[in-house]
């Protein structure tokens, strides 16, 4: 039978993703009104703090770029969301300059990065293979929020905003 095990205490955890080697889980916590990125070692059950968003800022989604680097979308105090690269060891955060508006919901499938951007005024799904350029792969007029990409990268399932709510 499947079993649940509590791993955090006092911190609301969300957005868990596995590391490339499957030995670590990356996740976001909210504690004292701020968001933090943390890792959980699946063998030792040890939780490590990586970085804090700072007051007025909020991490929304995270993925491992590789074993040593994390990609995270973060809102600033003005509501602007951008993509950042964080070095796990040095804990240094640097802006990934894709020159797109409101980058949110980062995902990694195989060697491709998928995310939502409001570059054309509404949320559409974009793909980047090098984190230097990206192209839109949806062209909806009302916006896509949460989504998932199939393992073979041929299908996207998403929540589309319609006049009757999300569909």
Short mmCIF file of the C-alpha atoms (twelve columns), coordinates in Angstrom:
data_MODEL
# 
_entry.id   MODEL 
# 
loop_
_atom_site.group_PDB 
_atom_site.id 
_atom_site.type_symbol 
_atom_site.label_atom_id 
_atom_site.label_alt_id 
_atom_site.label_comp_id 
_atom_site.label_asym_id 
_atom_site.label_seq_id 
_atom_site.Cartn_x 
_atom_site.Cartn_y 
_atom_site.Cartn_z 
_atom_site.pdbx_PDB_model_num 
ATOM 1   C CA . UNK A 1   0.000   0.000  0.000   1 
ATOM 2   C CA . UNK A 2   1.067   3.592  -0.657  1 
ATOM 3   C CA . UNK A 3   2.066   5.674  2.350   1 
ATOM 4   C CA . UNK A 4   2.286   9.426  2.981   1 
ATOM 5   C CA . UNK A 5   5.056   11.000 4.994   1 
ATOM 6   C CA . UNK A 6   5.149   14.587 6.255   1 
ATOM 7   C CA . UNK A 7   8.507   16.184 5.438   1 
ATOM 8   C CA . UNK A 8   7.994   19.851 6.325   1 
ATOM 9   C CA . UNK A 9   6.791   21.302 9.615   1 
ATOM 10  C CA . UNK A 10  5.327   24.796 9.762   1 
ATOM 11  C CA . UNK A 11  6.162   25.657 6.142   1 
ATOM 12  C CA . UNK A 12  3.594   25.411 3.373   1 
ATOM 13  C CA . UNK A 13  5.320   23.498 0.569   1 
ATOM 14  C CA . UNK A 14  4.310   23.392 -3.118  1 
ATOM 15  C CA . UNK A 15  5.553   22.911 -6.691  1 
ATOM 16  C CA . UNK A 16  7.703   19.836 -6.033  1 
ATOM 17  C CA . UNK A 17  9.914   18.606 -8.906  1 
ATOM 18  C CA . UNK A 18  12.550  15.865 -9.116  1 
ATOM 19  C CA . UNK A 19  16.219  16.501 -9.837  1 
ATOM 20  C CA . UNK A 20  17.705  15.031 -13.039 1 
ATOM 21  C CA . UNK A 21  19.173  12.100 -11.071 1 
ATOM 22  C CA . UNK A 22  15.924  11.494 -9.129  1 
ATOM 23  C CA . UNK A 23  17.657  11.757 -5.730  1 
ATOM 24  C CA . UNK A 24  16.465  15.239 -4.768  1 
ATOM 25  C CA . UNK A 25  13.164  17.085 -4.766  1 
ATOM 26  C CA . UNK A 26  13.096  20.832 -5.332  1 
ATOM 27  C CA . UNK A 27  10.160  22.791 -3.892  1 
ATOM 28  C CA . UNK A 28  8.903   26.205 -2.811  1 
ATOM 29  C CA . UNK A 29  7.807   27.020 0.731   1 
ATOM 30  C CA . UNK A 30  5.953   29.978 2.145   1 
ATOM 31  C CA . UNK A 31  6.981   30.996 5.605   1 
ATOM 32  C CA . UNK A 32  6.645   34.325 7.429   1 
ATOM 33  C CA . UNK A 33  5.107   35.930 4.339   1 
ATOM 34  C CA . UNK A 34  8.059   35.119 2.065   1 
ATOM 35  C CA . UNK A 35  8.785   32.312 -0.363  1 
ATOM 36  C CA . UNK A 36  11.895  30.181 -0.241  1 
ATOM 37  C CA . UNK A 37  13.334  27.513 -2.501  1 
ATOM 38  C CA . UNK A 38  14.440  24.353 -0.727  1 
ATOM 39  C CA . UNK A 39  15.651  20.868 -1.615  1 
ATOM 40  C CA . UNK A 40  14.850  17.528 -0.011  1 
ATOM 41  C CA . UNK A 41  17.445  14.744 -0.189  1 
ATOM 42  C CA . UNK A 42  15.332  11.610 -0.683  1 
ATOM 43  C CA . UNK A 43  17.916  9.291  0.891   1 
ATOM 44  C CA . UNK A 44  18.642  11.256 4.073   1 
ATOM 45  C CA . UNK A 45  15.310  13.196 4.256   1 
ATOM 46  C CA . UNK A 46  17.387  16.342 4.939   1 
ATOM 47  C CA . UNK A 47  15.869  19.641 3.777   1 
ATOM 48  C CA . UNK A 48  18.290  22.323 2.621   1 
ATOM 49  C CA . UNK A 49  17.500  26.012 2.239   1 
ATOM 50  C CA . UNK A 50  18.563  27.402 -1.155  1 
ATOM 51  C CA . UNK A 51  17.316  30.997 -1.400  1 
ATOM 52  C CA . UNK A 52  14.699  33.438 -0.118  1 
ATOM 53  C CA . UNK A 53  12.608  35.614 -2.449  1 
ATOM 54  C CA . UNK A 54  12.910  38.678 -0.206  1 
ATOM 55  C CA . UNK A 55  10.107  40.895 1.019   1 
ATOM 56  C CA . UNK A 56  7.562   41.841 -1.628  1 
ATOM 57  C CA . UNK A 57  8.799   39.174 -4.068  1 
ATOM 58  C CA . UNK A 58  7.405   35.677 -4.643  1 
ATOM 59  C CA . UNK A 59  8.725   32.535 -6.317  1 
ATOM 60  C CA . UNK A 60  6.039   30.818 -8.376  1 
ATOM 61  C CA . UNK A 61  7.588   27.819 -10.139 1 
ATOM 62  C CA . UNK A 62  10.933  26.007 -10.187 1 
ATOM 63  C CA . UNK A 63  12.798  23.337 -12.171 1 
ATOM 64  C CA . UNK A 64  16.298  21.922 -12.117 1 
ATOM 65  C CA . UNK A 65  18.303  23.117 -15.113 1 
ATOM 66  C CA . UNK A 66  20.931  20.583 -14.038 1 
ATOM 67  C CA . UNK A 67  22.166  19.175 -10.719 1 
ATOM 68  C CA . UNK A 68  23.776  22.508 -9.763  1 
ATOM 69  C CA . UNK A 69  21.407  25.111 -11.173 1 
ATOM 70  C CA . UNK A 70  17.740  25.919 -10.691 1 
ATOM 71  C CA . UNK A 71  15.437  27.953 -12.899 1 
ATOM 72  C CA . UNK A 72  12.691  29.851 -11.095 1 
ATOM 73  C CA . UNK A 73  9.966   32.291 -12.041 1 
ATOM 74  C CA . UNK A 74  9.633   35.126 -9.554  1 
ATOM 75  C CA . UNK A 75  7.226   38.035 -9.160  1 
ATOM 76  C CA . UNK A 76  8.615   41.329 -7.913  1 
ATOM 77  C CA . UNK A 77  6.709   43.812 -5.745  1 
ATOM 78  C CA . UNK A 78  5.241   45.454 -8.874  1 
ATOM 79  C CA . UNK A 79  3.789   42.157 -10.160 1 
ATOM 80  C CA . UNK A 80  6.394   41.670 -12.907 1 
ATOM 81  C CA . UNK A 81  7.344   38.006 -13.329 1 
ATOM 82  C CA . UNK A 82  10.738  37.027 -14.735 1 
ATOM 83  C CA . UNK A 83  12.917  33.944 -15.074 1 
ATOM 84  C CA . UNK A 84  15.992  33.526 -12.854 1 
ATOM 85  C CA . UNK A 85  18.878  31.063 -12.720 1 
ATOM 86  C CA . UNK A 86  20.028  30.140 -9.217  1 
ATOM 87  C CA . UNK A 87  23.282  28.373 -8.420  1 
ATOM 88  C CA . UNK A 88  22.555  25.785 -5.708  1 
ATOM 89  C CA . UNK A 89  26.037  25.983 -4.133  1 
ATOM 90  C CA . UNK A 90  26.718  29.732 -4.183  1 
ATOM 91  C CA . UNK A 91  23.020  30.649 -3.826  1 
ATOM 92  C CA . UNK A 92  23.494  33.431 -6.363  1 
ATOM 93  C CA . UNK A 93  20.456  34.421 -8.436  1 
ATOM 94  C CA . UNK A 94  20.827  35.907 -11.945 1 
ATOM 95  C CA . UNK A 95  18.190  37.090 -14.393 1 
ATOM 96  C CA . UNK A 96  17.751  34.934 -17.519 1 
ATOM 97  C CA . UNK A 97  17.294  37.564 -20.203 1 
ATOM 98  C CA . UNK A 98  14.725  36.192 -22.630 1 
ATOM 99  C CA . UNK A 99  13.139  39.640 -23.224 1 
ATOM 100 C CA . UNK A 100 9.586   38.309 -22.813 1 
ATOM 101 C CA . UNK A 101 6.840   39.764 -20.639 1 
ATOM 102 C CA . UNK A 102 5.483   37.979 -17.573 1 
ATOM 103 C CA . UNK A 103 7.310   34.635 -17.718 1 
ATOM 104 C CA . UNK A 104 5.488   32.107 -15.501 1 
ATOM 105 C CA . UNK A 105 5.029   28.379 -14.874 1 
ATOM 106 C CA . UNK A 106 8.438   27.063 -16.009 1 
ATOM 107 C CA . UNK A 107 8.624   23.343 -16.900 1 
ATOM 108 C CA . UNK A 108 11.362  21.182 -18.353 1 
ATOM 109 C CA . UNK A 109 10.600  18.317 -20.708 1 
ATOM 110 C CA . UNK A 110 13.599  16.438 -22.066 1 
ATOM 111 C CA . UNK A 111 15.999  19.264 -23.043 1 
ATOM 112 C CA . UNK A 112 13.330  21.875 -23.697 1 
ATOM 113 C CA . UNK A 113 11.969  24.567 -21.381 1 
ATOM 114 C CA . UNK A 114 8.296   25.450 -21.556 1 
ATOM 115 C CA . UNK A 115 6.680   28.419 -19.865 1 
ATOM 116 C CA . UNK A 116 3.861   30.896 -20.198 1 
ATOM 117 C CA . UNK A 117 4.511   34.480 -21.264 1 
ATOM 118 C CA . UNK A 118 2.165   37.411 -21.846 1 
ATOM 119 C CA . UNK A 119 4.425   38.803 -24.582 1 
ATOM 120 C CA . UNK A 120 1.477   39.296 -26.977 1 
ATOM 121 C CA . UNK A 121 -0.836  40.594 -24.239 1 
ATOM 122 C CA . UNK A 122 -2.253  37.248 -23.027 1 
ATOM 123 C CA . UNK A 123 -0.665  34.105 -21.613 1 
ATOM 124 C CA . UNK A 124 0.573   31.726 -24.294 1 
ATOM 125 C CA . UNK A 125 2.949   28.761 -24.030 1 
ATOM 126 C CA . UNK A 126 6.506   29.293 -25.273 1 
ATOM 127 C CA . UNK A 127 9.405   26.890 -25.743 1 
ATOM 128 C CA . UNK A 128 13.136  27.524 -25.466 1 
ATOM 129 C CA . UNK A 129 15.943  25.075 -26.176 1 
ATOM 130 C CA . UNK A 130 18.809  27.358 -25.110 1 
ATOM 131 C CA . UNK A 131 17.273  29.946 -22.715 1 
ATOM 132 C CA . UNK A 132 18.519  32.657 -25.056 1 
ATOM 133 C CA . UNK A 133 15.541  32.751 -27.398 1 
ATOM 134 C CA . UNK A 134 12.014  31.359 -27.313 1 
ATOM 135 C CA . UNK A 135 9.101   30.911 -29.653 1 
ATOM 136 C CA . UNK A 136 5.371   30.862 -29.035 1 
ATOM 137 C CA . UNK A 137 3.790   27.457 -29.577 1 
ATOM 138 C CA . UNK A 138 0.220   28.477 -28.750 1 
ATOM 139 C CA . UNK A 139 -1.634  31.481 -30.124 1 
ATOM 140 C CA . UNK A 140 -4.799  31.827 -28.048 1 
ATOM 141 C CA . UNK A 141 -6.645  35.099 -27.555 1 
ATOM 142 C CA . UNK A 142 -7.840  34.577 -23.987 1 
ATOM 143 C CA . UNK A 143 -4.875  33.027 -22.167 1 
ATOM 144 C CA . UNK A 144 -3.434  29.720 -20.966 1 
ATOM 145 C CA . UNK A 145 -2.506  29.231 -17.333 1 
ATOM 146 C CA . UNK A 146 -1.572  25.823 -15.995 1 
ATOM 147 C CA . UNK A 147 -0.357  23.331 -18.606 1 
ATOM 148 C CA . UNK A 148 1.578   20.100 -19.094 1 
ATOM 149 C CA . UNK A 149 3.683   18.887 -22.025 1 
ATOM 150 C CA . UNK A 150 3.645   15.243 -23.131 1 
ATOM 151 C CA . UNK A 151 6.966   13.333 -22.776 1 
ATOM 152 C CA . UNK A 152 7.361   13.180 -26.560 1 
ATOM 153 C CA . UNK A 153 6.700   16.961 -26.722 1 
ATOM 154 C CA . UNK A 154 3.887   16.623 -29.253 1 
ATOM 155 C CA . UNK A 155 0.884   17.560 -27.113 1 
ATOM 156 C CA . UNK A 156 0.165   20.282 -24.584 1 
ATOM 157 C CA . UNK A 157 -2.720  20.032 -22.149 1 
ATOM 158 C CA . UNK A 158 -3.672  23.382 -20.661 1 
ATOM 159 C CA . UNK A 159 -6.271  25.426 -18.854 1 
ATOM 160 C CA . UNK A 160 -7.699  27.945 -21.324 1 
ATOM 161 C CA . UNK A 161 -9.518  30.996 -20.013 1 
ATOM 162 C CA . UNK A 162 -12.917 31.341 -21.726 1 
ATOM 163 C CA . UNK A 163 -15.992 33.505 -21.222 1 
ATOM 164 C CA . UNK A 164 -17.320 30.679 -19.057 1 
ATOM 165 C CA . UNK A 165 -14.191 30.397 -16.914 1 
ATOM 166 C CA . UNK A 166 -11.329 27.927 -17.297 1 
ATOM 167 C CA . UNK A 167 -11.763 25.007 -19.681 1 
# 
